[in-house]
Short mmCIF file of C-alpha atoms and ligand atoms in Angstrom, two decimals:
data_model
loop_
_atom_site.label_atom_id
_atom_site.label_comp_id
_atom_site.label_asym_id
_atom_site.label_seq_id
_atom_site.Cartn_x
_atom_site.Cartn_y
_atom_site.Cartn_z
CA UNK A 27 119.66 191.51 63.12
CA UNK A 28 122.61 192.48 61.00
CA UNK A 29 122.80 195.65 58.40
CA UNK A 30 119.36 196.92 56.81
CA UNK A 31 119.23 195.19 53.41
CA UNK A 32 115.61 196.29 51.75
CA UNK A 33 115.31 196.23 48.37
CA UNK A 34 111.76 197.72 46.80
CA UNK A 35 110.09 196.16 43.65
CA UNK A 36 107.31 198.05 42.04
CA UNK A 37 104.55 196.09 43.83
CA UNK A 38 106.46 194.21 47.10
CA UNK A 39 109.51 195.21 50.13
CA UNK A 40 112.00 192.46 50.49
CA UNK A 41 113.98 192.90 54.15
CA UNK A 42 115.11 190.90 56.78
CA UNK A 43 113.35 188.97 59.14
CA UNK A 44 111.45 190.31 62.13
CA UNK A 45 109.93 188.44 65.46
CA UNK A 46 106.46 189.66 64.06
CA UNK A 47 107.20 187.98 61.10
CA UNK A 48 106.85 184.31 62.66
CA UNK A 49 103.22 184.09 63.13
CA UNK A 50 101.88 184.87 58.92
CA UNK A 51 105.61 182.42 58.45
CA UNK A 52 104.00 179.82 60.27
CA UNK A 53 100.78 179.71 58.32
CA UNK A 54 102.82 179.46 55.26
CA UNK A 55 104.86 176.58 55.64
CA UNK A 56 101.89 175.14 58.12
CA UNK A 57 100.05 174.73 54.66
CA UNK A 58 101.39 171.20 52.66
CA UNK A 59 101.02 172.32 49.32
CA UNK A 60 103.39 175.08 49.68
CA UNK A 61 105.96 172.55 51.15
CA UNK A 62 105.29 169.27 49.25
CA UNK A 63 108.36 170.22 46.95
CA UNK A 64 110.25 171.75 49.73
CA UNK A 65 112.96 169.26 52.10
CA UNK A 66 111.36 166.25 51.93
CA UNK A 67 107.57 167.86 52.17
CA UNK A 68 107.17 167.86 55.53
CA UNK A 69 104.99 171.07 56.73
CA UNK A 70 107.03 173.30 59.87
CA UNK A 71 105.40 173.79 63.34
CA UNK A 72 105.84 176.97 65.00
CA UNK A 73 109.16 175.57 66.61
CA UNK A 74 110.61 174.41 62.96
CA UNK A 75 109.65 178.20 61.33
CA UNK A 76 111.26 180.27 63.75
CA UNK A 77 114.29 177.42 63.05
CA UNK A 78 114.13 177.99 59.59
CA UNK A 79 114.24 182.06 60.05
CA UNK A 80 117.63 181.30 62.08
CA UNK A 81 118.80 180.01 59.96
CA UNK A 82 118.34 182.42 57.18
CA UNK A 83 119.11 185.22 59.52
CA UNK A 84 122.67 183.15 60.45
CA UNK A 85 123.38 183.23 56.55
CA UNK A 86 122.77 186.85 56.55
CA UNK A 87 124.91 187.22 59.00
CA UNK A 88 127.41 185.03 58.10
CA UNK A 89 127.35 185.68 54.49
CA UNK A 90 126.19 188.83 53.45
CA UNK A 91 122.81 187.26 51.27
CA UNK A 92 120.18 185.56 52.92
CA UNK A 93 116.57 184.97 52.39
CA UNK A 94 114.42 187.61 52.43
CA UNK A 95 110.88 188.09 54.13
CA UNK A 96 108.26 189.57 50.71
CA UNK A 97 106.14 191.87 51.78
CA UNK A 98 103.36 193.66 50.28
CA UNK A 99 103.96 197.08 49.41
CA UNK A 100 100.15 197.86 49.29
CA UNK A 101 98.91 195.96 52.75
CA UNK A 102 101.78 194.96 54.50
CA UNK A 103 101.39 191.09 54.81
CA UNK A 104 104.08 189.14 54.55
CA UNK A 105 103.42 187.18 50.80
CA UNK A 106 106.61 184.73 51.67
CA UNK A 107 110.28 183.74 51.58
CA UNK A 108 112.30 184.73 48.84
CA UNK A 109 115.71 184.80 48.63
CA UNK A 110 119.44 183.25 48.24
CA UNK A 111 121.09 180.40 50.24
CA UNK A 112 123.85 177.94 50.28
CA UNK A 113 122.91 174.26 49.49
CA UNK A 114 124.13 172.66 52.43
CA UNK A 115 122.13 169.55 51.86
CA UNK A 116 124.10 169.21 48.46
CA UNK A 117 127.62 169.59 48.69
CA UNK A 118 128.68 168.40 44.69
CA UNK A 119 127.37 171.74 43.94
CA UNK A 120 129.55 174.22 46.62
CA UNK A 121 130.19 177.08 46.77
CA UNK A 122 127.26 177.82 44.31
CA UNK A 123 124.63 179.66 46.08
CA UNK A 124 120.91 178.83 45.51
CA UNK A 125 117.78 180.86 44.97
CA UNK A 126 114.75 179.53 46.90
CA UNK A 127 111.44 180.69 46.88
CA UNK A 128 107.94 179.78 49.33
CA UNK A 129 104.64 182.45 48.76
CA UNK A 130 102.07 181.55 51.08
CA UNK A 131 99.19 180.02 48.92
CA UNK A 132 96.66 183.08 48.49
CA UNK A 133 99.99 185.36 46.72
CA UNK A 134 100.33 182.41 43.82
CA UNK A 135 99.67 183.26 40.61
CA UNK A 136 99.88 186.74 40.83
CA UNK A 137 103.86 187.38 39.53
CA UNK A 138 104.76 187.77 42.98
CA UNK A 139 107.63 184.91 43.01
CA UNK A 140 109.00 185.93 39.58
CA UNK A 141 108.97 190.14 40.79
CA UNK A 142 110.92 189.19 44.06
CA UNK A 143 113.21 186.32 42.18
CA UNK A 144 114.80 188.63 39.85
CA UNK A 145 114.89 191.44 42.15
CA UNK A 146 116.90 189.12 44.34
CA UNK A 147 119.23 187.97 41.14
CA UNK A 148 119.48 191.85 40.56
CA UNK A 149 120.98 192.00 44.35
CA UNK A 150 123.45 188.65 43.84
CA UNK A 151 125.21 190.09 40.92
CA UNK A 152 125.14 193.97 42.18
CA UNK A 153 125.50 194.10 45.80
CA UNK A 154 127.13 190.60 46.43
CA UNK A 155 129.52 190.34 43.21
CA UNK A 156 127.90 186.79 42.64
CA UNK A 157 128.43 185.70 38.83
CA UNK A 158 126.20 182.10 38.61
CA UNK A 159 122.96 181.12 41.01
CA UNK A 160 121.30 178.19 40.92
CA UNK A 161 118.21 176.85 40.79
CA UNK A 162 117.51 173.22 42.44
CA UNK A 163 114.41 171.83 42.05
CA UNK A 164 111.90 168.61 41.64
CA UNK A 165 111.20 167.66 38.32
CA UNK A 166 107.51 167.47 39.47
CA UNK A 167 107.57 171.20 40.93
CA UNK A 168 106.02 172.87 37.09
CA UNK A 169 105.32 176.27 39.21
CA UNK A 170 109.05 176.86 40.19
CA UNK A 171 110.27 175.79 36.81
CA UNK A 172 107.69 178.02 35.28
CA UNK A 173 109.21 180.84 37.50
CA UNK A 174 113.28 179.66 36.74
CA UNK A 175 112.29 179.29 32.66
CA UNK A 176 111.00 183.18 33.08
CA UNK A 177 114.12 183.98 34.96
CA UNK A 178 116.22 182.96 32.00
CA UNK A 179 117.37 180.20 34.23
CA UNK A 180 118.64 176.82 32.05
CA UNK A 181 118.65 173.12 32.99
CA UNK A 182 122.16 171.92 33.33
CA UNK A 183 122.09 168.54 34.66
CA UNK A 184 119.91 166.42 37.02
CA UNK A 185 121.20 164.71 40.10
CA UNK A 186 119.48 162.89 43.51
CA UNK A 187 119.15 164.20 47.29
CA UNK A 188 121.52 162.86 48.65
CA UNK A 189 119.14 162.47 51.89
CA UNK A 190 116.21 161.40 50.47
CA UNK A 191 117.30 159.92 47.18
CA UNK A 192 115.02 161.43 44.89
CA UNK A 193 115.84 163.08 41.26
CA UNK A 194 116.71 167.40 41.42
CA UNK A 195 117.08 169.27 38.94
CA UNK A 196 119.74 171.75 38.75
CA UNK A 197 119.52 174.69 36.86
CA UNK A 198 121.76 177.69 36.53
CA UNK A 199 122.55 181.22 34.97
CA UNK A 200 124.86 183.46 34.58
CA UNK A 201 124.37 186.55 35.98
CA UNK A 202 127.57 188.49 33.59
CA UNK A 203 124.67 187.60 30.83
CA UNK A 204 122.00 188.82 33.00
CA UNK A 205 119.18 191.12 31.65
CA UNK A 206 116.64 192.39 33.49
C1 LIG B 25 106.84 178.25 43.25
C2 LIG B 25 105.98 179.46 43.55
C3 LIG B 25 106.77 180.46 44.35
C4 LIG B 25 105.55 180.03 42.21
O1 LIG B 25 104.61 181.05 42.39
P1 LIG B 25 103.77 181.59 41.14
O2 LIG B 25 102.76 182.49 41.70
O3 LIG B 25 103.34 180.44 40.29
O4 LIG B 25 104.86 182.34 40.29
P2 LIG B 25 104.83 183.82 39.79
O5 LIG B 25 104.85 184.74 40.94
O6 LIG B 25 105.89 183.96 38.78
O7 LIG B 25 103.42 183.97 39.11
C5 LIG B 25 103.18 183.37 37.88
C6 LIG B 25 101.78 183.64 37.37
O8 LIG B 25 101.16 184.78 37.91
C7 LIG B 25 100.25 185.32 36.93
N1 LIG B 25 100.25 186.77 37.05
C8 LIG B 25 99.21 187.50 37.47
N2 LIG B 25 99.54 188.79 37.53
C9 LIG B 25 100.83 188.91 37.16
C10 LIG B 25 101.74 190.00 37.02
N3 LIG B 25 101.39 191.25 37.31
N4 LIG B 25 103.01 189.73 36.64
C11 LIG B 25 103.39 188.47 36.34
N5 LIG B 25 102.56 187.41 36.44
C12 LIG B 25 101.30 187.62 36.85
C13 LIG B 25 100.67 184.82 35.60
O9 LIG B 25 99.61 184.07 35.06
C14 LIG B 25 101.87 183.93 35.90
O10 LIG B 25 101.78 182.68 35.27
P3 LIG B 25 102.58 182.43 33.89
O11 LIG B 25 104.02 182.77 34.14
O12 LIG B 25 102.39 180.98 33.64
O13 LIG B 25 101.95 183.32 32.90
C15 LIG B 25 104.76 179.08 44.38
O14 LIG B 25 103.99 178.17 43.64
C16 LIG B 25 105.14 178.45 45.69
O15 LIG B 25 105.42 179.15 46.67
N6 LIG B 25 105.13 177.10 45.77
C17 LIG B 25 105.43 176.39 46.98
C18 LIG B 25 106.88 176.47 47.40
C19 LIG B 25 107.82 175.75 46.48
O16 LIG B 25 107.46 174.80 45.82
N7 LIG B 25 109.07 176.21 46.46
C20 LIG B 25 110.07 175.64 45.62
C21 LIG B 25 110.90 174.62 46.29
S1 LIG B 25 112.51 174.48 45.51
#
């Protein structure tokens, strides 16, 4: 685990990933409605989540932003994944960095995604110097484009996985306009 980056909201911690982590991680992305607009909706195993958190922890490492584990401030659980990565799987749109979001299903609809989202926009401009983040989505995902349209994030232009062929929408912002 590389340098301690925590950043508090008023109601949830965002830090790096932890072994004790995996476990609650696995529920999450166990569950198919959190992942049916994530990859190509396949749920993770135990083996595929602790993947996915090496991942994250590489681009930490590698990068200096990553994904964070969202944690509740109040109880501790861990409400998600939250955070910023590099879209690998869609190189027309390199070097822009992406922000990605999975809450596990009982932290929905609470504000949770959108608190942690622009706390983590807050950290690309400020700590990492980044001026424009994306947001790549499904046109059928309403509950992230409810959380980019709060996030001041616009629809720029729509393109296809190149893996799986179907439609994303990419949206951006500019973070030198950015008001929190
Ligand atoms: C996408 C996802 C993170 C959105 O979560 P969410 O809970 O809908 O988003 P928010 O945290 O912004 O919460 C929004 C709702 O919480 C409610 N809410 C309750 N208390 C609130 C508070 N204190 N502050 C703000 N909103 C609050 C509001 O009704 C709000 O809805 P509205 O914006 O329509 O008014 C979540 O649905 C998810 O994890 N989905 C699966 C993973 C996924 O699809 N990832 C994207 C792949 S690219």
């Amino acid at each position: 685990m590389g340098a301690m980056t925590e950043i508090h909201t008023p109601r949830l911690l965002l830090r790096r990933w932890d072994d004790d982590d995996l476990i609650a991680l696995s529920d999450i992305t166990a569950d198919p409605h959190v992942m049916r607009w994530i990859g190509d909706g396949s749920v993770l195993d135990g083996d595929g989540t602790a993947e996915a958190v090496e991942r994250w922890e590489e681009e930490w490492d590698d990068e200096g932003f990553g994904v964070f584990a969202v944690e509740l401030l109040g109880s501790g659980e861990l409400a998600g994944a939250v955070g910023l990565s590099v879209p690998e799987y869609l190189p027309e749109v390199l070097p822009d960095v992406e922000i990605t979001w999975r809450l596990g299903r009982p932290f929905w609809g609470q504000g949770y995604a959108s608190e942690a989202a622009q706390a983590t926009l807050e950290f690309a401009l400020q700590d990492r110097g980044l001026d424009r983040v994306l947001g790549i989505v499904r046109p059928e995902d309403a509950a992230s484009k409810n959380v980019l349209r709060k996030l001041g994030m616009e629809p720029e232009r729509q393109t296809a996985h190149p893996a799986y062929g179907f439609p994303l929408d990419v949206h951006s912002i500019d973070l030198t306009e950015y008001q929190a």
